[in-house]
CSV table of C-alpha atoms and ligand atoms in Angstrom, one decimal:
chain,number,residue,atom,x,y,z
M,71,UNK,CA,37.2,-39.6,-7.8
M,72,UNK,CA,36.0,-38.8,-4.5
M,73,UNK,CA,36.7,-41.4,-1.7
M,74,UNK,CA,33.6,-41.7,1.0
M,75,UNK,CA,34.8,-44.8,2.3
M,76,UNK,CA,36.9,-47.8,1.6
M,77,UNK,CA,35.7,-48.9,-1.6
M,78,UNK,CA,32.9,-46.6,-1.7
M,79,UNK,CA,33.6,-43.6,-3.9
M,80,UNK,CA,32.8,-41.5,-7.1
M,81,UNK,CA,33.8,-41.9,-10.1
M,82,UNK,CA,32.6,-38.9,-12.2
M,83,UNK,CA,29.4,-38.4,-10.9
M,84,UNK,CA,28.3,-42.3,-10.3
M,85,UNK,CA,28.5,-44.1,-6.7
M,86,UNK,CA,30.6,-47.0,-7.0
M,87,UNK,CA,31.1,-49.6,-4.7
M,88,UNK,CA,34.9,-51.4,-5.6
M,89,UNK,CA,34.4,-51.4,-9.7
M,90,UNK,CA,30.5,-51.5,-9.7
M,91,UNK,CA,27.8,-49.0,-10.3
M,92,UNK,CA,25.6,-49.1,-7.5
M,93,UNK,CA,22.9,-47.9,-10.3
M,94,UNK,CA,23.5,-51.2,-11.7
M,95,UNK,CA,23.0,-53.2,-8.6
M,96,UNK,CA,19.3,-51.2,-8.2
M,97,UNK,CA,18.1,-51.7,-11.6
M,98,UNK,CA,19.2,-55.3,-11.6
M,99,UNK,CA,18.2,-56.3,-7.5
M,100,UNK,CA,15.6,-53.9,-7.5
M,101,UNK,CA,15.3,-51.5,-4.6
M,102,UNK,CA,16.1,-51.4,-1.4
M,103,UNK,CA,18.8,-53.8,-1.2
M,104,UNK,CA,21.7,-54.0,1.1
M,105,UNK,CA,25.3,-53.9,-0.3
M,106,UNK,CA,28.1,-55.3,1.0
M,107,UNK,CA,31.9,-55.0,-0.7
M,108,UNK,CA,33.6,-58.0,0.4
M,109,UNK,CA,37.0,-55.8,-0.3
M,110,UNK,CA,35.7,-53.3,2.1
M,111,UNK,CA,35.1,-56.3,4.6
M,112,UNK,CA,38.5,-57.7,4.0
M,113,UNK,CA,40.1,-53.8,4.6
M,114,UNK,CA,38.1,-53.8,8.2
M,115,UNK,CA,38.8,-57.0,9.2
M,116,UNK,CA,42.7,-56.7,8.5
M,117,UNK,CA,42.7,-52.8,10.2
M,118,UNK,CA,41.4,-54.5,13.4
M,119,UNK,CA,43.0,-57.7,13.6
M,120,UNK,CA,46.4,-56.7,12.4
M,121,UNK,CA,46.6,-54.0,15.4
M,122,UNK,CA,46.6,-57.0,18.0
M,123,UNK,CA,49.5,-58.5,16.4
M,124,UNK,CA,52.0,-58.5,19.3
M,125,UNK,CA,49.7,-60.9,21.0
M,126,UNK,CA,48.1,-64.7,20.3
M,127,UNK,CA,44.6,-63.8,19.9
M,128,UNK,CA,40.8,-64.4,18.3
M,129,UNK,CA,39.1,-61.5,16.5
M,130,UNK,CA,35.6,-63.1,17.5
M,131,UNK,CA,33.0,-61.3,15.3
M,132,UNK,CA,29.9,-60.1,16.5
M,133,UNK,CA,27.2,-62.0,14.6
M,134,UNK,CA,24.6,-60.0,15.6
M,135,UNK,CA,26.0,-57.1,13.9
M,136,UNK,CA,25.6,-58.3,10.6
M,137,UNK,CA,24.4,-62.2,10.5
M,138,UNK,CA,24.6,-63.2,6.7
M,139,UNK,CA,26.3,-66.6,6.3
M,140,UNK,CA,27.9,-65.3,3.1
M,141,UNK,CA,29.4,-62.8,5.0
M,142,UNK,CA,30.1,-65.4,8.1
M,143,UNK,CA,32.2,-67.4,5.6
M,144,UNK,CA,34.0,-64.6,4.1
M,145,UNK,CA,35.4,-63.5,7.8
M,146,UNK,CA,36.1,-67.5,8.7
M,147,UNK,CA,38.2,-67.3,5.6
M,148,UNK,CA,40.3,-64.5,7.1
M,149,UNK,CA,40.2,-66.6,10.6
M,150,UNK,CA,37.6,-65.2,12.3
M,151,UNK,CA,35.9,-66.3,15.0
M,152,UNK,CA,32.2,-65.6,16.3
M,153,UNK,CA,30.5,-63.5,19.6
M,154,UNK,CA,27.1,-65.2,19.6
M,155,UNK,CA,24.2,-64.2,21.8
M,156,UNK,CA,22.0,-67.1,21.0
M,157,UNK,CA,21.8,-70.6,19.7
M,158,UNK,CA,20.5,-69.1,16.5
M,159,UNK,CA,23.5,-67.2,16.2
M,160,UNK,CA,25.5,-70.1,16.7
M,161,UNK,CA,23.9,-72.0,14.4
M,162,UNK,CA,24.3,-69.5,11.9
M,163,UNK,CA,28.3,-69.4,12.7
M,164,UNK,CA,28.3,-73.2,12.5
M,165,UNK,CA,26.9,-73.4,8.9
M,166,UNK,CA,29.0,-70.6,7.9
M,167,UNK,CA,32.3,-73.1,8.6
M,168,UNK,CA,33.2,-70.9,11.7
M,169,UNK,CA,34.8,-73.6,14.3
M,170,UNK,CA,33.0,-74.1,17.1
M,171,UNK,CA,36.6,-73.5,19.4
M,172,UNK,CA,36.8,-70.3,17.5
M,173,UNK,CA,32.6,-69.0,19.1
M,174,UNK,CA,31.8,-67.2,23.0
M,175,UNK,CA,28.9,-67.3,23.9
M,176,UNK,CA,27.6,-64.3,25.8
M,177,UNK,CA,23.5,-63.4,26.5
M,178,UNK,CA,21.8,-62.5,30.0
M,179,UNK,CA,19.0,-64.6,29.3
M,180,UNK,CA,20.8,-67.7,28.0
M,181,UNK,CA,17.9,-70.6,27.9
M,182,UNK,CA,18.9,-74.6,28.8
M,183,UNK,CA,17.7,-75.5,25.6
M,184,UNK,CA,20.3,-72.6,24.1
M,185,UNK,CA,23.3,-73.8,26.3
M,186,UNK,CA,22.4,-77.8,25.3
M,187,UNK,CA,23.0,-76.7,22.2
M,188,UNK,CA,26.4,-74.5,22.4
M,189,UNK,CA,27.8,-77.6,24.5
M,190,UNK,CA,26.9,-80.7,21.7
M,191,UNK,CA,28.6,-78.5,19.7
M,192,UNK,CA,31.6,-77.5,21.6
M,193,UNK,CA,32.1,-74.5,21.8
M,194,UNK,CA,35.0,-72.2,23.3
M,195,UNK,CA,33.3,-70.7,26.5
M,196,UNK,CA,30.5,-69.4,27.6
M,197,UNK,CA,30.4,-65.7,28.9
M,198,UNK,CA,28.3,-66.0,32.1
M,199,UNK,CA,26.2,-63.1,33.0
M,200,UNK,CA,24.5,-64.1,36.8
M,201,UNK,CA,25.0,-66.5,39.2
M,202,UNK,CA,21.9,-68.1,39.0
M,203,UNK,CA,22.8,-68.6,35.1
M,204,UNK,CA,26.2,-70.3,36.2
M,205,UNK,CA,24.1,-72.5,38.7
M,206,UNK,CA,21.8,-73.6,35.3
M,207,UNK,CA,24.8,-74.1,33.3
M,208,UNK,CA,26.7,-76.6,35.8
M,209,UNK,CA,23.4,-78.5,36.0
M,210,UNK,CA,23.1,-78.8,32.2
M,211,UNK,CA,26.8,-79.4,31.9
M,212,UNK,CA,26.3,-82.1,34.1
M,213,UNK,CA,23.5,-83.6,32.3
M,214,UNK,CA,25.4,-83.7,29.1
M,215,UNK,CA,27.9,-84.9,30.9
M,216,UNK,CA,30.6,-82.3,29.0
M,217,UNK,CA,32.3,-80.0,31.2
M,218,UNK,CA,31.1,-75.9,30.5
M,219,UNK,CA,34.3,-74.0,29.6
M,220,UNK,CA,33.3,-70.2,31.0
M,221,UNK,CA,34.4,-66.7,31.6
M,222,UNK,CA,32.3,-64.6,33.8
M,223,UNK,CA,31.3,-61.6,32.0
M,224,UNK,CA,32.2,-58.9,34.7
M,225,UNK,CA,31.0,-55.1,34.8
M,226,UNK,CA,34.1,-52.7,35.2
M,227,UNK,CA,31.7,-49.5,36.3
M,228,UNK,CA,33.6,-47.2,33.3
M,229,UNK,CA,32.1,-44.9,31.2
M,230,UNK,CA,32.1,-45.7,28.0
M,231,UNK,CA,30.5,-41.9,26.8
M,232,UNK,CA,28.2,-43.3,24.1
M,233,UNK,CA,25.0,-43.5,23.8
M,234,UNK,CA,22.7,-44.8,26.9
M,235,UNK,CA,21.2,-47.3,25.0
M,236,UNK,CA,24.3,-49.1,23.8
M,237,UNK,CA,26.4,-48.6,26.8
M,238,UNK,CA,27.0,-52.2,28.7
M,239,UNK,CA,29.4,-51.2,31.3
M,240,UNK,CA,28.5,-49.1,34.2
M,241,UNK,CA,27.1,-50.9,37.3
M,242,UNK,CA,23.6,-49.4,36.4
M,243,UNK,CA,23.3,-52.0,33.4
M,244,UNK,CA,21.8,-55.5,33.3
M,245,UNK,CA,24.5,-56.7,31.8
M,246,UNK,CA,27.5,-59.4,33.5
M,247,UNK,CA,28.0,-59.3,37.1
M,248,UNK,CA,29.4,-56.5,39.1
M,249,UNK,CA,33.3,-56.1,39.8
M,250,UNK,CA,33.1,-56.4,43.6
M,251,UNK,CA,31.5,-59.5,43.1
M,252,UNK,CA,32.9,-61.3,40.6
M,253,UNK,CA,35.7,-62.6,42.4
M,254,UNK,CA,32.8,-64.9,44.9
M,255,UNK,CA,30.9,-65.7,41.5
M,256,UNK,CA,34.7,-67.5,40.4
M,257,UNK,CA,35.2,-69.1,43.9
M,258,UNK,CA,31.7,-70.3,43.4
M,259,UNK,CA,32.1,-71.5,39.8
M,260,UNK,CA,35.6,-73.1,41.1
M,261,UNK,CA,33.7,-75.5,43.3
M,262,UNK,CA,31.0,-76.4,40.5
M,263,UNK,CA,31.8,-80.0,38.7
M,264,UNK,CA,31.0,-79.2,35.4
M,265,UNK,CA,31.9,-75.7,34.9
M,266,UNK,CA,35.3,-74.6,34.2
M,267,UNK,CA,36.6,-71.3,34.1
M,268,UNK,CA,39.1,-70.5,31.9
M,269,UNK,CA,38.7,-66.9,31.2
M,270,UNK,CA,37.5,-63.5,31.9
M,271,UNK,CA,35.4,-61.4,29.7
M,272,UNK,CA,33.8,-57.6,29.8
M,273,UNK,CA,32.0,-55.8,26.7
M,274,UNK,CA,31.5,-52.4,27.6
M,275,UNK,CA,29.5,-50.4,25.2
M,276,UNK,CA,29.2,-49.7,21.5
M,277,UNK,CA,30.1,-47.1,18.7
M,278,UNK,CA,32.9,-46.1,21.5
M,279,UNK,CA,35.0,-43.0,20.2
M,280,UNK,CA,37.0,-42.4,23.1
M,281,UNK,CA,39.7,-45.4,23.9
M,282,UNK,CA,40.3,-44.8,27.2
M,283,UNK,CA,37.9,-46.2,29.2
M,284,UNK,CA,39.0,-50.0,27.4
M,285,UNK,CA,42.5,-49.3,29.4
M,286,UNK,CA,40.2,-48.1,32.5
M,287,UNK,CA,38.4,-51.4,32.1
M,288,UNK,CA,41.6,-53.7,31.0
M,289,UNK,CA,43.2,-52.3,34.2
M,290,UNK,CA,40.3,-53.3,36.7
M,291,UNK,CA,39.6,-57.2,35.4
M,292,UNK,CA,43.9,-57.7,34.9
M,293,UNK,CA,44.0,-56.8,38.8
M,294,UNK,CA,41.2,-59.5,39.5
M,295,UNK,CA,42.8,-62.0,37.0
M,296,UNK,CA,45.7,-61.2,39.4
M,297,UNK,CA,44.1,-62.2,42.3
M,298,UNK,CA,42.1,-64.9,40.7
M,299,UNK,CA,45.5,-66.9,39.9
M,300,UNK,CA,46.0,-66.6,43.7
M,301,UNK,CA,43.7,-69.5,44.5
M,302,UNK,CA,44.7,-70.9,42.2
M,303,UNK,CA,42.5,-70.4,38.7
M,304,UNK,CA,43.9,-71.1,35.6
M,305,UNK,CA,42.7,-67.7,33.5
M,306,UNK,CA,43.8,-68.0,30.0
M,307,UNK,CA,41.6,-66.3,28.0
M,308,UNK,CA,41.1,-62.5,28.4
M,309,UNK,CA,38.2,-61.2,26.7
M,310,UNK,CA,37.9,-56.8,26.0
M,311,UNK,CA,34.8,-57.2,24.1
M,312,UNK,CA,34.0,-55.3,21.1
M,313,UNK,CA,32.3,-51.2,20.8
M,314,UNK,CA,34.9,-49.6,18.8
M,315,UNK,CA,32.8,-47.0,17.3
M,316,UNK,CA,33.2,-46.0,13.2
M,317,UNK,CA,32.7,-42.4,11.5
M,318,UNK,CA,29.2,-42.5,10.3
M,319,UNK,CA,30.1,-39.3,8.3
M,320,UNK,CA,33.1,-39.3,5.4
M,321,UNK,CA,34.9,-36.6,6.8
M,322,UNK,CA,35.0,-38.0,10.2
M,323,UNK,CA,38.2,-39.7,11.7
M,324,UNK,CA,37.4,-42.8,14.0
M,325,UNK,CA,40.5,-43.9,16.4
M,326,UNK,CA,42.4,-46.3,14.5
M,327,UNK,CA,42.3,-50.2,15.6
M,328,UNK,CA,46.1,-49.6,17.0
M,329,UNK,CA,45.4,-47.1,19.1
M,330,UNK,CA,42.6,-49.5,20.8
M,331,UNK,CA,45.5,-52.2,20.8
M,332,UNK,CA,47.6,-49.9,22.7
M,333,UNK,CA,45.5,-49.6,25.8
M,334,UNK,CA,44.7,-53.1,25.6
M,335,UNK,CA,47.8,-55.3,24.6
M,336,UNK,CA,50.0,-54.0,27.7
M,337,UNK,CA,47.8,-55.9,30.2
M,338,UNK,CA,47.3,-58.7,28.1
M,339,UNK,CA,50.8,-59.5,27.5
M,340,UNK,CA,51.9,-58.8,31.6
M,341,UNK,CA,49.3,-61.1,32.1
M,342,UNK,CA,50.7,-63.6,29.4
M,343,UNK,CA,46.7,-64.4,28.6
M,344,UNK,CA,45.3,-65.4,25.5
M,345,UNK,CA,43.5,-61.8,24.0
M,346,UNK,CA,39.8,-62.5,22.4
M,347,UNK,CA,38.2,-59.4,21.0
M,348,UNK,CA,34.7,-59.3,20.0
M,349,UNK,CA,34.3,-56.1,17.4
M,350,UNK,CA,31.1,-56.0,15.2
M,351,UNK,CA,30.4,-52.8,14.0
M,352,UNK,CA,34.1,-51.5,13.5
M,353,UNK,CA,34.3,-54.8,10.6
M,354,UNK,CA,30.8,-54.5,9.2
M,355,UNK,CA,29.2,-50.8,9.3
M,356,UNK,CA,31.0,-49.4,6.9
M,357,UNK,CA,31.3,-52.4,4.6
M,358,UNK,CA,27.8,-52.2,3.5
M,359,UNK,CA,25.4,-49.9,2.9
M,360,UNK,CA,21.6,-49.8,1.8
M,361,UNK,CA,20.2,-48.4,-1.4
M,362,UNK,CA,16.4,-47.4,-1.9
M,363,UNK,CA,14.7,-45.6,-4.8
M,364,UNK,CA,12.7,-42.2,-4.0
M,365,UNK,CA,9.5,-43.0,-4.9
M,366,UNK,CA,7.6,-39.5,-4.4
M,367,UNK,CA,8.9,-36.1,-3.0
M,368,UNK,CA,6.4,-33.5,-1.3
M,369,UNK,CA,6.9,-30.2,-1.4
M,370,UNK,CA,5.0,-28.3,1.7
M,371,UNK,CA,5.7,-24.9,3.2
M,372,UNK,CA,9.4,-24.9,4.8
M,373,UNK,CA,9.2,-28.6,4.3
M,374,UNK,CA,10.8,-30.9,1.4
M,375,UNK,CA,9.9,-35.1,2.4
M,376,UNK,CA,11.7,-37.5,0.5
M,377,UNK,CA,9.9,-40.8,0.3
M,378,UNK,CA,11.4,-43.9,-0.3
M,379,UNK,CA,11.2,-47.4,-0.5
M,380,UNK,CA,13.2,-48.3,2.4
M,381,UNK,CA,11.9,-47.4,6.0
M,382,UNK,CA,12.3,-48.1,9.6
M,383,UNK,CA,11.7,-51.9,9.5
M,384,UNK,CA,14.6,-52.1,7.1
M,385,UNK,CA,17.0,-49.4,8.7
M,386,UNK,CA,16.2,-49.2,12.4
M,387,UNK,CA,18.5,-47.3,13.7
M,388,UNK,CA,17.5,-43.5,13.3
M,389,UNK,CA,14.3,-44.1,14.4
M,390,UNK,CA,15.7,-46.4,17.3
M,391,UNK,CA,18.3,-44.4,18.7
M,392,UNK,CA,18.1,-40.9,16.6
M,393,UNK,CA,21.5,-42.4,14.7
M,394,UNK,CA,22.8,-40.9,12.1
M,395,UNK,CA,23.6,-42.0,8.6
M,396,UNK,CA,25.5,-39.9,5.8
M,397,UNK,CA,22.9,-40.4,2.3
M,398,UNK,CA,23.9,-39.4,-0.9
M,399,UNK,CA,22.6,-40.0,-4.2
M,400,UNK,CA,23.5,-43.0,-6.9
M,401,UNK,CA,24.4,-40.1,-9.3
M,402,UNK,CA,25.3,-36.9,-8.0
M,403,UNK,CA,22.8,-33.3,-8.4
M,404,UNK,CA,23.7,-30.4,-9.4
M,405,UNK,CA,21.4,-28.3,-6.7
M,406,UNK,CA,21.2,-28.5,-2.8
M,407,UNK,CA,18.0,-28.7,-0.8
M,408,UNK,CA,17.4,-29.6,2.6
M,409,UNK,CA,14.9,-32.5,3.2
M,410,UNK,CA,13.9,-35.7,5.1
M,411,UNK,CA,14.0,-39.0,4.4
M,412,UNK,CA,11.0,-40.8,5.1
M,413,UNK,CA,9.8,-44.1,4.6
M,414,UNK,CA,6.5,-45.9,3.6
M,415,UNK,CA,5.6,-47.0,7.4
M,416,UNK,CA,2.5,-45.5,9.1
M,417,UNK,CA,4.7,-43.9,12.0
M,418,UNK,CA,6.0,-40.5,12.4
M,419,UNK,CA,9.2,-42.6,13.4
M,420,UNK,CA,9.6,-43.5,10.3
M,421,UNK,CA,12.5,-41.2,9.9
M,422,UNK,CA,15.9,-41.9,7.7
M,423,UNK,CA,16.9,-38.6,7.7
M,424,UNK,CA,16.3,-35.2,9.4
M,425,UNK,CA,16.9,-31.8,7.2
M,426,UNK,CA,19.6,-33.0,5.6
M,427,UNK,CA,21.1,-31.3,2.7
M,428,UNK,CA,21.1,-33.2,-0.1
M,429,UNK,CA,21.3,-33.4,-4.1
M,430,UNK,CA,17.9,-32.4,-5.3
M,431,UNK,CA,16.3,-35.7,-6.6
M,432,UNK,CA,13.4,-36.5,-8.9
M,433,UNK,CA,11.1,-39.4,-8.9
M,434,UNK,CA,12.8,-42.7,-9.3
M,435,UNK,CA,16.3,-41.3,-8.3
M,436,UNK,CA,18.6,-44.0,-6.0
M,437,UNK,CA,20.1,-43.0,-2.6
M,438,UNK,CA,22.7,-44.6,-0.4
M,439,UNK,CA,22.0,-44.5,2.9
M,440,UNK,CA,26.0,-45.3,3.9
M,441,UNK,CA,27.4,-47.1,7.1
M,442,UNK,CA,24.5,-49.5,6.8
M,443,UNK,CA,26.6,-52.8,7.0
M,444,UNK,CA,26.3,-53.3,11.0
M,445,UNK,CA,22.5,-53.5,12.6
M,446,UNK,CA,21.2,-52.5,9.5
M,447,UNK,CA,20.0,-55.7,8.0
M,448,UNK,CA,20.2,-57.5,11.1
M,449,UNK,CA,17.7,-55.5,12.8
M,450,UNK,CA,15.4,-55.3,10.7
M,451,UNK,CA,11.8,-56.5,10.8
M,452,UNK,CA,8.9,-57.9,8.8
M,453,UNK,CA,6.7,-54.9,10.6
M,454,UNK,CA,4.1,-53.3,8.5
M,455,UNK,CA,4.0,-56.5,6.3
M,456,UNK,CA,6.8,-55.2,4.2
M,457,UNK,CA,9.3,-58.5,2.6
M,458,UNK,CA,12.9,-57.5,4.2
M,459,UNK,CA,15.4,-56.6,1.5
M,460,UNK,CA,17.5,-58.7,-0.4
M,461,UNK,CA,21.5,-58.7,0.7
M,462,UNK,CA,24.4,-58.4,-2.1
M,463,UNK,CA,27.6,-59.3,-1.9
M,464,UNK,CA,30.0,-57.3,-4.6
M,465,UNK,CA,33.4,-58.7,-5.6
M,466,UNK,CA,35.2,-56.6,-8.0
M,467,UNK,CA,32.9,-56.4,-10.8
M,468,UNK,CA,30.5,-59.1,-10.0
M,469,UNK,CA,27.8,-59.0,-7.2
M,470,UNK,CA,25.8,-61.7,-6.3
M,471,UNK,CA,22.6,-62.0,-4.2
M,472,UNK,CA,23.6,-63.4,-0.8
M,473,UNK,CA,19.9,-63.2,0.2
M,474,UNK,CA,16.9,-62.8,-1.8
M,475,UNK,CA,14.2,-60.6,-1.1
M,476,UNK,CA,11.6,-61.8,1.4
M,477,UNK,CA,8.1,-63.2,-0.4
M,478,UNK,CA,4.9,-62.4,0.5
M,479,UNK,CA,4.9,-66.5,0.8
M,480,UNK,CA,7.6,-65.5,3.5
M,481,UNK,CA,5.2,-63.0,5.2
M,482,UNK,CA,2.7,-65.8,6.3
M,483,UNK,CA,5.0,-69.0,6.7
M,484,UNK,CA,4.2,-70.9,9.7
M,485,UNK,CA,0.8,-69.1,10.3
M,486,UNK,CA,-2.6,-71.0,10.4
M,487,UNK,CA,-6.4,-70.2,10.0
M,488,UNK,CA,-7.6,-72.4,12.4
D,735,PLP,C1,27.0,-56.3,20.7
D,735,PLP,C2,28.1,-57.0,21.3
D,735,PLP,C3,29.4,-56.9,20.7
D,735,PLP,C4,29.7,-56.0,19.5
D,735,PLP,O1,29.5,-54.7,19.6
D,735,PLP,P1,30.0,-53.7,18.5
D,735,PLP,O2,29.8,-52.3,19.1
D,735,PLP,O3,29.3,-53.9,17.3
D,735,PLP,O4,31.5,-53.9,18.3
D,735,PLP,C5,30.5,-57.6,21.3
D,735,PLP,N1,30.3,-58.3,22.4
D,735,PLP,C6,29.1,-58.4,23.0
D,735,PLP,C7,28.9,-59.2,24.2
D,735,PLP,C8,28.0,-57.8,22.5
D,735,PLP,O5,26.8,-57.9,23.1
């Protein structure tokens, strides 16, 4: 047995996923599909949300990291909540049987029709991003006639040493309002009628390695939650976000959940708030992973291409932000040769994998590209006119589709020849 990741392993030479055969999964799904182990899902969700223990809290998680409502209900089940960033999101929380006091909304670009919608519904707060946005919201809170419950999304100015495309925090991003001004944006939103501010929130990047900028942050919005009850603001609800980064290689060792809690929980408690944590990737990437078949292999000059059945419109990420994911075959090879990965798409993008070394495959051969489960599915488009994968859910022995595979009916629904 050889252990890659919770649940995800060899036995002899065959990939399993808890007591299934990922071969078995291919030849019955078809290929590519996206696996999810709800064991594995269980595993994440407990690591995380048992490290805040000291505290009252809501481990909100972030739909957009992996949207299924199958998976949705699995996490309400262990008393999850949701971090939307749009009415879809919410809706898809909503059916999922994920309390509406349990979902934030956060979102620079929140439209009326979006925040209509998160009101009728009732949901916990809004996380409010500008000032003109908090001007909107009072006005459609006062249409509705139901009072807005928000935090204002501030931006600490720390570091969070990822990658620029996935960091939120410093004062350079579009993202929440800046520290030295938050403080005016709450003596604004205390004047407003139909806003109410009953927390504080900040999100400061993703895939986040290093803990300590989360206490650099903590330390800045505790002092203006300080000063904030000053005048005279009830601020219950303290909101650190999500971006705990995961290992996207086996060998790799993330920080653990606890040693996040540690930098966080001090403040929290001092402050005697309410903690909400928003963590997407640290639940789902490495409770899910995507398999595809190799379909043909060139061999050129210094060059071996694998090409499978999967590409960028199903796994965005390496072309997106050069990310990288660990792949290994369904049934382990005897030889080693270094390759790439490359999909069916007509872009030199299209890249899964860089010279990687890797089992020597044949024609027909199934590979798992691993750490799949967060902004894998979820970001994946219809480009190229491909039908997006099917989504499985295993349990024990048994899987089950919790998505089928796009149609070509699916391709063209909604378009007209007019
Ligand atoms: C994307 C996002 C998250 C989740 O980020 P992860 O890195 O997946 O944990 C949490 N909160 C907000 C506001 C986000 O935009």
């Amino acid at each position: 047995m050889e252990k890659l990741f919770p649940f995800i392993e060899y036995r002899g030479r065959k990939l399993f996923v808890e007591d299934v055969d990922v071969q078995a999964i291919a030849k019955r799904i078809g290929t590519p599909v996206y696996v999810y182990s709800k064991a594995a899902f269980s595993y994440w969700f407990n690591e995380f949300d048992s490290a805040f223990n000291d505290v009252e809290h809501l481990t909100a998680f972030a739909v957009k990291s992996c949207s299924n409502i199958a998976i949705l209900r699995l996490l309400a089940e262990m008393g999850a909540g949701a971090d939307t960033v749009s009415a879809g999101e919410i809706f898809r929380a909503i059916n999922a049987g994920i309390a509406p006091e349990k979902i934030v909304f956060a979102g620079v670009g929140k439209r009326k029709d979006e925040m209509e919608y998160a009101l009728s519904h009732g949901i916990l707060m809004f996380n409010v991003e500008s000032r003109q946005e908090l001007e909107t919201l009072n006005k459609v809170a006062e249409k509705l006639r139901k009072r807005a419950r928000i935090a204002i999304r501030v931006n600490p100015d720390v570091d969070p040493k990822t990658h620029p495309y996935i960091s939120t925090g410093l004062r350079t991003s579009k993202f929440g309002i800046d520290y030295d001004e938050a403080f005016d944006v709450y003596m604004k939103a205390k004047e407003m009628e139909w806003v109410e501010p009953i927390g504080i929130h900040f999100h400061i990047g993703s895939q986040i390695l290093d803990v300590s900028p989360f206490e650099e942050a903590s330390a800045k919005v505790a002092d203006l939650v300080k000063a904030l009850r000053d005048k005279g603001l009830d601020i219950e609800y303290f909101d650190a976000g999500g971006g705990l980064g995961i290992n996207y290689h086996p060998e790799e060792n993330p920080p653990s959940s606890s040693s996040l809690a540690e930098r966080i929980v001090p403040f929290v408690k001092e402050l005697d708030c309410k903690l909400i944590l928003e963590p997407g990737r640290r639940i789902s990437g490495n409770s899910g992973f995507l398999l595809t078949e190799v379909l043909y292999i060139k061999r050129k000059e210094g060059k071996i291409f694998y090409i499978v059945d999967a590409a960028m419109n199903d796994c965005m990420r390496p072309s997106l932000y050069d990310a990288y994911h660990h792949i290994v075959p369904a049934e382990k090879k005897e030889n080693i040769e270094i390759v790439d990965v490359v999909g069916p798409v007509c872009e030199t993008g299209d890249i899964l994998a860089k010279e990687r070394e890797l089992g020597k495959c044949e024609q027909g051969d199934i590979l798992a590209v691993l750490s799949a489960g967060a902004y894998g599915f979820s970001m994946s488009s219809n480009y190229n006119s491909r039908v997006r994968p099917a989504e499985i859910l295993v349990s024990g022995s048994k899987f089950e589709v919790i998505r089928e595979r796009e149609t070509f009916g699916s391709l063209i629904e909604g378009e007209k020849i007019v």
